[in-house]
Amino acid sequence: MKLKAIIFDLDNTIIDANRAYCDALGAIGLSPRGGSFINARNAVKKNLPQGHTSSHSRLLYFKELLIETGNYTPQKLLKLTDIYEKSLSIAFATQWRILKRDRLFNKIRMSYSIAVITNENLRTQTIKLNAIDPQAKYFGTVVTSEEVGTEKPNLKIFKIALKRLGVRASECMMVGDDFLVDLKPASKLGMKTTFTSEFTNSNPKLPSTVFRMQKLSQLIEMLNE
């Protein structure tokens, strides 16, 4: 069946999110690898059920951090969050420009419908998407785990994206950086799957049915084969 749509994971698939997070945390003087921020993040995650979408919330991390250091006030929390979010937006926009993603996604949208599905809260992902695609030229269909109440690899988020795109699973390709979270569930539904290792150090053993790319820019060449 002819391919009509492509669904992308966002973080570490389209943009190097880990690098962007490091840049944004550095802007507020925090390390993503240890110390008070990691302690606060771990405390938040410990208090929430596994897979809860709020476990990704930087607002919660920063609140916990300020409480732990005896510096909490609503004003300080919002100021810290504002600086972080602005820095995150700049980091995403900068990478998008350097990677020439406009060129890539302009070509993709000429032949395929595009969607993003992502395990994050809507606010954070909207900040990122506003930085790279403010007019939704490319990513008019976005589904976050916060909206559906469950995270990938649960099939629900994939099914909702397919419904919003108006395509069958067999008419769609899933592109992601995590086989177990992004590609295995998509394959269960009958979607074609593509693994990108552009921003990861992993080299997982993949089924022969999964396409593999070192860079996302190779997608056009692969689709034309």
Coordinates of C-alpha atoms in Angstrom, one line a residue:
M1 CA 0.0 0.0 0.0
K2 CA 1.3 3.5 -0.9
L3 CA 2.8 5.5 2.0
K4 CA 0.7 8.6 2.7
A5 CA 2.0 9.8 6.1
I6 CA 5.0 9.9 8.4
I7 CA 4.9 10.1 12.2
F8 CA 8.0 11.4 13.9
D9 CA 9.1 11.2 17.5
L10 CA 10.4 14.7 18.5
D11 CA 13.1 14.6 21.1
N12 CA 16.4 13.1 19.8
T13 CA 14.8 12.3 16.5
I14 CA 14.2 15.7 14.9
I15 CA 16.3 17.7 17.3
D16 CA 19.1 16.7 19.8
A17 CA 16.9 17.3 22.8
N18 CA 19.5 16.2 25.3
R19 CA 21.9 18.8 24.1
A20 CA 19.2 21.5 24.2
Y21 CA 18.3 20.5 27.7
C22 CA 21.9 20.9 28.8
D23 CA 22.1 24.3 27.2
A24 CA 18.9 25.5 28.8
L25 CA 19.9 24.2 32.3
G26 CA 23.3 25.8 31.9
A27 CA 21.6 29.1 31.3
I28 CA 20.2 28.9 34.9
G29 CA 23.4 27.6 36.3
L30 CA 22.3 24.0 36.7
S31 CA 24.0 20.7 35.7
P32 CA 21.9 18.0 34.0
R33 CA 24.3 15.3 35.2
G34 CA 24.4 15.6 38.9
G35 CA 23.9 17.7 42.0
S36 CA 20.8 19.6 43.2
F37 CA 18.8 19.4 39.9
I38 CA 19.1 15.7 39.6
N39 CA 18.2 15.2 43.2
A40 CA 15.1 17.3 42.7
R41 CA 14.2 15.5 39.5
N42 CA 14.5 12.1 41.2
A43 CA 12.4 13.2 44.1
V44 CA 9.6 14.3 41.8
K45 CA 9.7 11.0 39.8
K46 CA 9.7 9.0 43.0
N47 CA 6.5 10.7 44.2
L48 CA 4.6 9.9 40.9
P49 CA 3.4 6.6 39.4
Q50 CA 5.8 5.2 36.8
G51 CA 5.0 6.6 33.4
H52 CA 3.1 9.6 34.7
T53 CA 3.4 12.5 32.2
S54 CA 4.0 15.0 35.0
S55 CA 7.3 13.2 35.7
H56 CA 8.7 15.2 32.8
S57 CA 7.7 18.5 34.2
R58 CA 10.6 21.0 34.7
L59 CA 8.2 23.2 36.6
L60 CA 7.9 20.4 39.2
Y61 CA 11.7 19.8 39.2
F62 CA 12.4 23.5 39.8
K63 CA 9.8 23.8 42.5
E64 CA 11.3 20.8 44.3
L65 CA 14.8 22.3 43.9
L66 CA 13.8 25.6 45.4
I67 CA 12.1 23.9 48.3
E68 CA 15.1 21.7 49.0
T69 CA 17.4 24.7 49.0
G70 CA 15.1 26.8 51.1
N71 CA 14.5 29.3 48.3
Y72 CA 11.0 28.7 47.2
T73 CA 8.6 31.5 46.3
P74 CA 6.1 31.5 43.4
Q75 CA 8.0 34.5 42.0
K76 CA 11.4 32.6 42.0
L77 CA 9.8 29.5 40.5
L78 CA 8.2 31.3 37.6
K79 CA 11.3 33.4 36.9
L80 CA 13.5 30.2 36.9
T81 CA 11.1 28.4 34.6
D82 CA 10.8 31.4 32.3
I83 CA 14.6 31.7 31.8
Y84 CA 14.8 27.9 31.2
E85 CA 12.0 27.9 28.7
K86 CA 13.4 30.8 26.7
S87 CA 16.8 29.2 26.6
L88 CA 15.3 25.8 25.5
S89 CA 13.4 27.6 22.7
I90 CA 16.7 29.3 21.5
A91 CA 18.5 25.9 21.6
F92 CA 15.9 24.2 19.5
A93 CA 15.7 27.1 17.0
T94 CA 19.4 27.1 16.6
Q95 CA 19.7 23.4 16.0
W96 CA 16.8 23.5 13.5
R97 CA 18.6 26.2 11.5
I98 CA 22.1 24.5 11.6
L99 CA 20.7 21.1 10.7
K100 CA 18.7 22.8 7.8
R101 CA 15.6 21.0 8.8
D102 CA 13.4 23.4 6.8
R103 CA 14.9 22.1 3.7
L104 CA 14.2 18.5 4.7
F105 CA 10.6 18.9 5.9
N106 CA 9.7 21.1 3.0
K107 CA 10.5 18.1 0.8
I108 CA 8.7 15.7 3.0
R109 CA 5.4 17.7 3.2
M110 CA 5.2 17.8 -0.6
S111 CA 4.4 14.1 -0.6
Y112 CA 3.3 13.1 2.9
S113 CA 1.2 14.2 5.8
I114 CA 3.3 14.7 8.9
A115 CA 2.6 14.2 12.6
V116 CA 4.6 14.2 15.9
I117 CA 3.9 11.9 18.8
T118 CA 5.9 12.5 22.0
N119 CA 6.1 11.4 25.7
E120 CA 6.0 14.9 27.3
N121 CA 3.7 17.5 28.6
L122 CA 2.0 19.8 26.0
R123 CA 3.5 23.0 27.3
T124 CA 7.1 21.9 27.0
Q125 CA 6.6 20.4 23.5
T126 CA 4.7 23.4 22.3
I127 CA 7.6 25.6 23.3
K128 CA 9.9 23.4 21.3
L129 CA 7.6 23.3 18.3
N130 CA 7.0 27.0 18.4
A131 CA 10.8 27.4 18.1
I132 CA 11.1 25.3 15.0
D133 CA 7.7 25.5 13.3
P134 CA 5.6 28.4 14.7
Q135 CA 3.0 28.4 11.9
A136 CA 2.6 24.6 12.0
K137 CA 3.7 24.3 8.3
Y138 CA 5.1 20.8 9.0
F139 CA 3.7 19.6 12.3
G140 CA 0.0 20.4 12.3
T141 CA -0.8 17.1 14.0
V142 CA 0.8 16.8 17.4
V143 CA -0.1 14.2 20.0
T144 CA 1.5 14.3 23.5
S145 CA 1.3 11.7 26.2
E146 CA -0.3 14.3 28.5
E147 CA -3.3 14.6 26.2
V148 CA -4.0 10.9 26.0
G149 CA -3.0 9.9 29.5
T150 CA -0.5 7.3 28.6
E151 CA 3.0 7.2 27.2
K152 CA 4.6 5.3 24.3
P153 CA 4.9 2.4 23.9
N154 CA 1.2 2.2 24.7
L155 CA -0.6 1.8 21.4
K156 CA -3.2 4.4 22.2
I157 CA -1.0 7.4 21.3
F158 CA -0.2 5.9 17.9
K159 CA -3.8 5.1 17.2
I160 CA -4.9 8.6 18.0
A161 CA -2.2 10.0 15.6
L162 CA -3.3 7.7 12.8
K163 CA -6.9 8.8 13.3
R164 CA -6.1 12.5 13.2
L165 CA -4.0 12.0 10.1
G166 CA -6.9 10.0 8.5
V167 CA -4.7 7.2 7.4
R168 CA -4.4 3.4 8.0
A169 CA -1.4 2.0 9.8
S170 CA -0.2 0.3 6.6
E171 CA -0.1 3.8 4.9
C172 CA 2.1 5.3 7.6
M173 CA 5.8 5.2 8.6
M174 CA 7.1 5.8 12.2
V175 CA 10.5 7.5 12.6
G176 CA 12.2 7.4 16.0
D177 CA 15.4 7.0 18.0
D178 CA 14.1 4.2 20.3
F179 CA 13.2 0.8 19.0
L180 CA 11.2 -0.3 22.0
V181 CA 9.4 2.9 22.6
D182 CA 8.8 4.2 19.1
L183 CA 9.2 1.5 16.5
K184 CA 8.1 -1.8 18.1
P185 CA 4.6 -0.6 19.0
A186 CA 4.2 1.1 15.6
S187 CA 5.2 -2.2 13.9
K188 CA 2.6 -4.0 15.9
L189 CA 0.0 -1.8 14.3
G190 CA 1.3 -2.5 10.9
M191 CA 3.3 0.7 10.3
K192 CA 6.6 0.8 8.5
T193 CA 9.4 1.8 10.8
T194 CA 12.7 3.8 10.6
F195 CA 15.4 4.1 13.2
T196 CA 17.6 7.2 13.3
S197 CA 20.8 7.2 15.4
E198 CA 21.7 10.8 14.7
F199 CA 21.6 11.9 18.3
T200 CA 22.2 8.6 20.1
N201 CA 25.1 6.4 20.8
S202 CA 23.1 3.3 20.7
N203 CA 23.4 0.6 18.0
P204 CA 20.6 -1.8 18.8
K205 CA 20.0 -5.0 16.9
L206 CA 17.0 -4.3 14.8
P207 CA 14.6 -6.6 12.9
S208 CA 15.2 -6.7 9.1
T209 CA 12.0 -4.8 8.6
V210 CA 13.3 -1.7 10.3
F211 CA 15.1 0.8 8.1
R212 CA 18.2 2.4 9.7
M213 CA 19.6 5.9 9.2
Q214 CA 22.6 7.6 10.6
K215 CA 21.1 11.0 9.9
L216 CA 17.5 12.1 9.5
S217 CA 18.4 13.9 6.2
Q218 CA 18.8 10.5 4.6
L219 CA 15.1 10.0 4.9
I220 CA 14.4 11.6 1.5
E221 CA 16.8 9.3 -0.3
M222 CA 15.3 6.3 1.4
L223 CA 11.8 7.3 0.5
N224 CA 12.8 7.7 -3.1
E225 CA 14.2 4.2 -3.4

